[in-house]
mmCIF file of C-alpha atoms in Angstrom:
data_model
loop_
_atom_site.group_PDB
_atom_site.id
_atom_site.type_symbol
_atom_site.label_atom_id
_atom_site.label_comp_id
_atom_site.label_asym_id
_atom_site.label_seq_id
_atom_site.Cartn_x
_atom_site.Cartn_y
_atom_site.Cartn_z
ATOM 1 C CA GLN A 1 -3.059 -13.458 -11.217
ATOM 2 C CA GLN A 2 -0.350 -11.906 -9.074
ATOM 3 C CA GLN A 3 1.188 -9.151 -11.132
ATOM 4 C CA VAL A 4 3.974 -8.284 -8.688
ATOM 5 C CA LYS A 5 5.779 -11.148 -6.969
ATOM 6 C CA GLN A 6 7.931 -10.384 -3.951
ATOM 7 C CA SER A 7 10.507 -12.531 -2.174
ATOM 8 C CA PRO A 8 11.454 -13.558 0.404
ATOM 9 C CA GLN A 9 8.411 -13.456 2.682
ATOM 10 C CA SER A 10 10.670 -12.822 5.651
ATOM 11 C CA LEU A 11 14.312 -12.409 6.438
ATOM 12 C CA ILE A 12 16.514 -12.014 9.463
ATOM 13 C CA VAL A 13 19.720 -10.016 9.244
ATOM 14 C CA GLN A 14 22.319 -9.028 11.785
ATOM 15 C CA LYS A 15 22.879 -5.392 12.623
ATOM 16 C CA GLY A 16 25.239 -3.921 10.061
ATOM 17 C CA GLY A 17 24.359 -6.519 7.435
ATOM 18 C CA ILE A 18 22.697 -6.093 4.063
ATOM 19 C CA SER A 19 18.999 -6.834 3.535
ATOM 20 C CA ILE A 20 17.952 -7.664 -0.017
ATOM 21 C CA ILE A 21 14.347 -7.937 -1.170
ATOM 22 C CA ASN A 22 13.426 -8.871 -4.720
ATOM 23 C CA CYS A 23 10.364 -8.165 -6.842
ATOM 24 C CA ALA A 24 9.331 -9.273 -10.299
ATOM 25 C CA TYR A 25 6.534 -7.871 -12.410
ATOM 26 C CA GLU A 26 4.716 -9.062 -15.495
ATOM 27 C CA ASN A 27 3.037 -6.031 -17.013
ATOM 28 C CA THR A 28 5.374 -3.965 -19.202
ATOM 29 C CA ALA A 29 2.945 -1.036 -18.901
ATOM 30 C CA PHE A 30 4.179 -0.416 -15.347
ATOM 31 C CA ASP A 31 6.379 2.666 -15.228
ATOM 32 C CA TYR A 32 6.702 3.620 -11.575
ATOM 33 C CA PHE A 33 8.066 1.325 -8.861
ATOM 34 C CA PRO A 34 7.868 2.470 -5.243
ATOM 35 C CA TRP A 35 8.809 0.698 -2.057
ATOM 36 C CA TYR A 36 6.734 1.183 1.054
ATOM 37 C CA GLN A 37 7.784 0.582 4.645
ATOM 38 C CA GLN A 38 5.262 -0.440 7.277
ATOM 39 C CA PHE A 39 5.819 -0.611 11.017
ATOM 40 C CA PRO A 40 3.499 -2.710 13.201
ATOM 41 C CA GLY A 41 0.183 -0.995 13.789
ATOM 42 C CA LYS A 42 0.876 1.727 11.240
ATOM 43 C CA GLY A 43 -0.035 2.389 7.648
ATOM 44 C CA PRO A 44 2.581 1.943 4.906
ATOM 45 C CA ALA A 45 4.768 4.934 4.099
ATOM 46 C CA LEU A 46 6.739 5.646 0.936
ATOM 47 C CA LEU A 47 10.419 4.775 1.373
ATOM 48 C CA ILE A 48 11.961 5.173 -2.073
ATOM 49 C CA ALA A 49 10.804 4.926 -5.686
ATOM 50 C CA ILE A 50 12.262 4.518 -9.157
ATOM 51 C CA ARG A 51 11.205 4.949 -12.784
ATOM 52 C CA PRO A 52 12.487 2.581 -15.516
ATOM 53 C CA ASP A 53 14.681 5.200 -17.187
ATOM 54 C CA VAL A 54 17.366 4.623 -14.521
ATOM 55 C CA SER A 55 18.930 1.381 -13.306
ATOM 56 C CA GLU A 56 19.646 2.424 -9.750
ATOM 57 C CA LYS A 57 18.508 4.953 -7.178
ATOM 58 C CA LYS A 58 20.076 5.500 -3.804
ATOM 59 C CA GLU A 59 18.755 7.386 -0.801
ATOM 60 C CA GLY A 60 20.912 7.059 2.268
ATOM 61 C CA ARG A 61 21.224 3.381 3.173
ATOM 62 C CA PHE A 62 18.423 2.348 0.814
ATOM 63 C CA THR A 63 19.057 1.492 -2.834
ATOM 64 C CA ILE A 64 16.716 0.318 -5.576
ATOM 65 C CA SER A 65 18.223 -1.680 -8.420
ATOM 66 C CA PHE A 66 16.100 -1.973 -11.558
ATOM 67 C CA ASN A 67 16.472 -4.432 -14.436
ATOM 68 C CA LYS A 68 13.997 -3.511 -17.158
ATOM 69 C CA SER A 69 14.803 -6.403 -19.496
ATOM 70 C CA ALA A 70 14.324 -8.956 -16.717
ATOM 71 C CA LYS A 71 11.310 -7.097 -15.313
ATOM 72 C CA GLN A 72 12.816 -7.219 -11.861
ATOM 73 C CA PHE A 73 13.715 -4.715 -9.193
ATOM 74 C CA SER A 74 15.160 -5.020 -5.745
ATOM 75 C CA LEU A 75 15.632 -3.096 -2.518
ATOM 76 C CA HIS A 76 18.961 -3.167 -0.742
ATOM 77 C CA ILE A 77 19.211 -1.974 2.848
ATOM 78 C CA MET A 78 22.848 -1.352 3.665
ATOM 79 C CA ASP A 79 24.200 -1.332 7.227
ATOM 80 C CA SER A 80 20.846 -2.630 8.488
ATOM 81 C CA GLN A 81 19.758 -1.262 11.860
ATOM 82 C CA PRO A 82 17.239 -2.594 14.402
ATOM 83 C CA GLY A 83 15.055 0.423 13.573
ATOM 84 C CA ASP A 84 14.750 -0.936 10.025
ATOM 85 C CA SER A 85 12.760 -3.898 11.346
ATOM 86 C CA ALA A 86 9.483 -3.569 9.465
ATOM 87 C CA THR A 87 7.496 -5.006 6.608
ATOM 88 C CA TYR A 88 8.520 -3.816 3.169
ATOM 89 C CA PHE A 89 6.243 -3.797 0.144
ATOM 90 C CA CYS A 90 7.233 -3.304 -3.443
ATOM 91 C CA ALA A 91 4.643 -1.911 -5.801
ATOM 92 C CA ALA A 92 4.146 -1.009 -9.446
ATOM 93 C CA GLN A 93 1.998 1.552 -11.229
ATOM 94 C CA LYS A 94 0.986 2.121 -14.824
ATOM 95 C CA ALA A 95 1.521 5.449 -16.558
ATOM 96 C CA ALA A 96 -2.198 6.044 -16.994
ATOM 97 C CA GLY A 97 -4.135 6.205 -13.778
ATOM 98 C CA ASN A 98 -2.803 6.134 -10.266
ATOM 99 C CA LYS A 99 -3.434 2.603 -9.005
ATOM 100 C CA LEU A 100 -0.671 0.703 -7.287
ATOM 101 C CA THR A 101 -0.280 -3.065 -7.480
ATOM 102 C CA PHE A 102 1.498 -4.326 -4.381
ATOM 103 C CA GLY A 103 3.736 -7.305 -3.817
ATOM 104 C CA GLY A 104 3.015 -9.641 -0.918
ATOM 105 C CA GLY A 105 5.443 -7.982 1.496
ATOM 106 C CA THR A 106 8.662 -8.976 3.259
ATOM 107 C CA ARG A 107 8.981 -8.912 7.013
ATOM 108 C CA VAL A 108 12.517 -7.845 7.927
ATOM 109 C CA LEU A 109 13.958 -8.410 11.374
ATOM 110 C CA VAL A 110 17.314 -6.854 12.188
ATOM 111 C CA LYS A 111 18.962 -8.471 15.182
ATOM 112 C CA PRO A 112 21.188 -6.275 17.366
ATOM 113 C CA ASN B 1 -1.874 18.848 8.453
ATOM 114 C CA ALA B 2 -3.333 15.685 9.970
ATOM 115 C CA GLY B 3 -2.862 13.807 6.684
ATOM 116 C CA VAL B 4 -5.184 10.814 6.299
ATOM 117 C CA THR B 5 -7.336 9.957 9.299
ATOM 118 C CA GLN B 6 -9.469 6.860 9.749
ATOM 119 C CA THR B 7 -12.151 5.940 12.264
ATOM 120 C CA PRO B 8 -12.687 3.697 14.087
ATOM 121 C CA LYS B 9 -9.334 2.114 14.905
ATOM 122 C CA PHE B 10 -10.869 -1.181 15.935
ATOM 123 C CA ARG B 11 -14.276 -2.760 15.463
ATOM 124 C CA ILE B 12 -15.889 -6.118 16.050
ATOM 125 C CA LEU B 13 -18.959 -6.954 13.996
ATOM 126 C CA LYS B 14 -21.352 -9.850 14.069
ATOM 127 C CA ILE B 15 -22.097 -11.706 10.849
ATOM 128 C CA GLY B 16 -24.747 -9.855 8.874
ATOM 129 C CA GLN B 17 -24.186 -6.468 10.518
ATOM 130 C CA SER B 18 -23.280 -3.374 8.526
ATOM 131 C CA MET B 19 -20.896 -0.522 9.208
ATOM 132 C CA THR B 20 -19.153 2.408 7.616
ATOM 133 C CA LEU B 21 -15.424 2.995 7.836
ATOM 134 C CA GLN B 22 -14.636 6.682 7.735
ATOM 135 C CA CYS B 23 -11.689 8.255 5.918
ATOM 136 C CA THR B 24 -10.774 11.936 5.699
ATOM 137 C CA GLN B 25 -7.770 13.664 4.165
ATOM 138 C CA ASP B 26 -6.789 17.314 4.512
ATOM 139 C CA MET B 27 -4.207 17.492 1.717
ATOM 140 C CA ASN B 28 -6.681 18.423 -1.033
ATOM 141 C CA HIS B 29 -5.784 15.246 -2.910
ATOM 142 C CA ASN B 30 -7.780 14.185 -5.950
ATOM 143 C CA TYR B 31 -7.262 10.474 -5.569
ATOM 144 C CA MET B 32 -8.416 8.339 -2.670
ATOM 145 C CA TYR B 33 -8.228 4.570 -2.176
ATOM 146 C CA TRP B 34 -9.385 1.783 0.084
ATOM 147 C CA TYR B 35 -7.214 -1.276 0.613
ATOM 148 C CA ARG B 36 -7.512 -4.352 2.737
ATOM 149 C CA GLN B 37 -4.517 -6.138 4.198
ATOM 150 C CA ASP B 38 -4.856 -9.735 5.282
ATOM 151 C CA PRO B 39 -2.209 -11.352 7.532
ATOM 152 C CA GLY B 40 0.980 -12.078 5.616
ATOM 153 C CA MET B 41 -0.479 -10.666 2.436
ATOM 154 C CA GLY B 42 0.017 -7.504 0.499
ATOM 155 C CA LEU B 43 -2.533 -4.766 0.099
ATOM 156 C CA LYS B 44 -5.495 -5.398 -2.165
ATOM 157 C CA LEU B 45 -7.331 -2.459 -3.705
ATOM 158 C CA ILE B 46 -11.054 -2.460 -2.917
ATOM 159 C CA TYR B 47 -12.264 0.810 -4.450
ATOM 160 C CA TYR B 48 -10.741 4.061 -5.535
ATOM 161 C CA SER B 49 -11.854 7.543 -6.497
ATOM 162 C CA VAL B 50 -10.285 10.070 -8.864
ATOM 163 C CA GLY B 51 -12.341 12.959 -7.551
ATOM 164 C CA ALA B 52 -15.605 13.956 -5.904
ATOM 165 C CA GLY B 53 -18.500 12.059 -7.445
ATOM 166 C CA ILE B 54 -16.286 9.537 -9.269
ATOM 167 C CA THR B 55 -15.547 6.067 -7.933
ATOM 168 C CA ASP B 56 -14.445 2.787 -9.472
ATOM 169 C CA LYS B 57 -13.892 -0.813 -8.462
ATOM 170 C CA GLY B 58 -10.509 -2.179 -7.579
ATOM 171 C CA GLU B 59 -9.348 -5.760 -7.306
ATOM 172 C CA VAL B 60 -11.672 -6.984 -4.520
ATOM 173 C CA PRO B 61 -14.868 -4.863 -4.463
ATOM 174 C CA ASN B 62 -17.458 -7.529 -3.612
ATOM 175 C CA GLY B 63 -19.265 -6.874 -0.340
ATOM 176 C CA TYR B 64 -18.273 -3.191 -0.210
ATOM 177 C CA ASN B 65 -19.594 0.138 -1.392
ATOM 178 C CA VAL B 66 -18.128 3.623 -1.468
ATOM 179 C CA SER B 67 -19.165 7.194 -2.116
ATOM 180 C CA ARG B 68 -17.220 10.397 -2.653
ATOM 181 C CA SER B 69 -19.391 13.449 -2.124
ATOM 182 C CA THR B 70 -16.501 15.742 -1.121
ATOM 183 C CA THR B 71 -12.798 15.947 -1.892
ATOM 184 C CA GLU B 72 -11.955 15.249 1.755
ATOM 185 C CA ASP B 73 -14.100 12.222 2.598
ATOM 186 C CA PHE B 74 -14.202 8.710 1.192
ATOM 187 C CA PRO B 75 -16.272 6.363 3.397
ATOM 188 C CA LEU B 76 -16.296 2.595 2.871
ATOM 189 C CA ARG B 77 -19.542 0.752 3.549
ATOM 190 C CA LEU B 78 -19.703 -2.914 4.495
ATOM 191 C CA GLU B 79 -23.104 -4.483 4.007
ATOM 192 C CA LEU B 80 -23.928 -7.879 5.524
ATOM 193 C CA ALA B 81 -20.529 -8.442 7.119
ATOM 194 C CA ALA B 82 -18.954 -11.868 6.624
ATOM 195 C CA PRO B 83 -15.972 -13.539 8.367
ATOM 196 C CA SER B 84 -14.044 -13.233 5.093
ATOM 197 C CA GLN B 85 -14.079 -9.465 5.600
ATOM 198 C CA THR B 86 -11.979 -9.740 8.748
ATOM 199 C CA SER B 87 -8.947 -7.669 7.838
ATOM 200 C CA VAL B 88 -7.110 -4.419 8.363
ATOM 201 C CA TYR B 89 -8.467 -1.661 6.165
ATOM 202 C CA PHE B 90 -6.322 1.206 4.977
ATOM 203 C CA CYS B 91 -7.416 4.399 3.327
ATOM 204 C CA ALA B 92 -4.920 6.328 1.216
ATOM 205 C CA SER B 93 -4.811 9.472 -0.867
ATOM 206 C CA SER B 94 -2.603 10.942 -3.541
ATOM 207 C CA GLY B 95 -2.596 14.002 -5.703
ATOM 208 C CA TYR B 96 -0.636 15.763 -8.390
ATOM 209 C CA GLY B 97 0.916 18.895 -7.030
ATOM 210 C CA ALA B 98 3.709 21.012 -8.411
ATOM 211 C CA THR B 99 6.129 18.090 -8.193
ATOM 212 C CA MET B 100 3.761 15.603 -9.919
ATOM 213 C CA THR B 101 4.242 13.187 -7.070
ATOM 214 C CA ASP B 102 2.707 9.729 -7.235
ATOM 215 C CA THR B 103 3.097 9.118 -3.507
ATOM 216 C CA GLN B 104 0.144 7.553 -1.778
ATOM 217 C CA TYR B 105 -0.289 8.627 1.829
ATOM 218 C CA PHE B 106 -1.872 6.031 4.083
ATOM 219 C CA GLY B 107 -4.003 6.357 7.144
ATOM 220 C CA PRO B 108 -3.318 4.348 10.321
ATOM 221 C CA GLY B 109 -5.824 1.624 9.453
ATOM 222 C CA THR B 110 -8.984 0.103 10.908
ATOM 223 C CA ARG B 111 -8.756 -3.412 12.308
ATOM 224 C CA LEU B 112 -12.062 -5.164 11.683
ATOM 225 C CA THR B 113 -13.081 -8.547 13.040
ATOM 226 C CA VAL B 114 -16.283 -10.266 11.943
ATOM 227 C CA LEU B 115 -17.492 -13.027 14.249
#
């Protein structure tokens, strides 16, 4: 049972465009939703995270939108740059314990 | 701080062989984790530990064993390697400091091939 579903699996965007990645979760016990960025040959690294008490969080060109009623959240990459080319993973975590459940990942390619 | 370090970076095993993947963190984190990442897939939790001497199974523990004798080290043991264990293995750690962060810090990974 996949508890966090992520789409699309891959996307190609032109430099300066907007990249949008969507995730949906099933377990209402999740209360922390981070996004991780992974470059080829490297381990994932935390990019941005949100808790369900807010509907949006912005850090630079990266924005998380959160819809608690729909159990969905998304990552928007504004003004996409070639350096943003990476694989992005959404994840979810319950309040008790510290285990993350990851989505399947989205490979983003930003064309110059 | 070096963060989370993993050795080896690459390894090829024959079916039935055993090996230990090493993981060390120098951030004094309580929590440590082992994940595997298969091509085009997300990360699956194998085992995790909430502190020295305490370990628990994750989503895909079969064929693996772990131990946590110190805060810093969390080795992953593969017994009787099988082709299905060909994957990239990531170790991660997290801890609750003054900011109560939930961030997991990942090592660079070990690419394992079983032939």
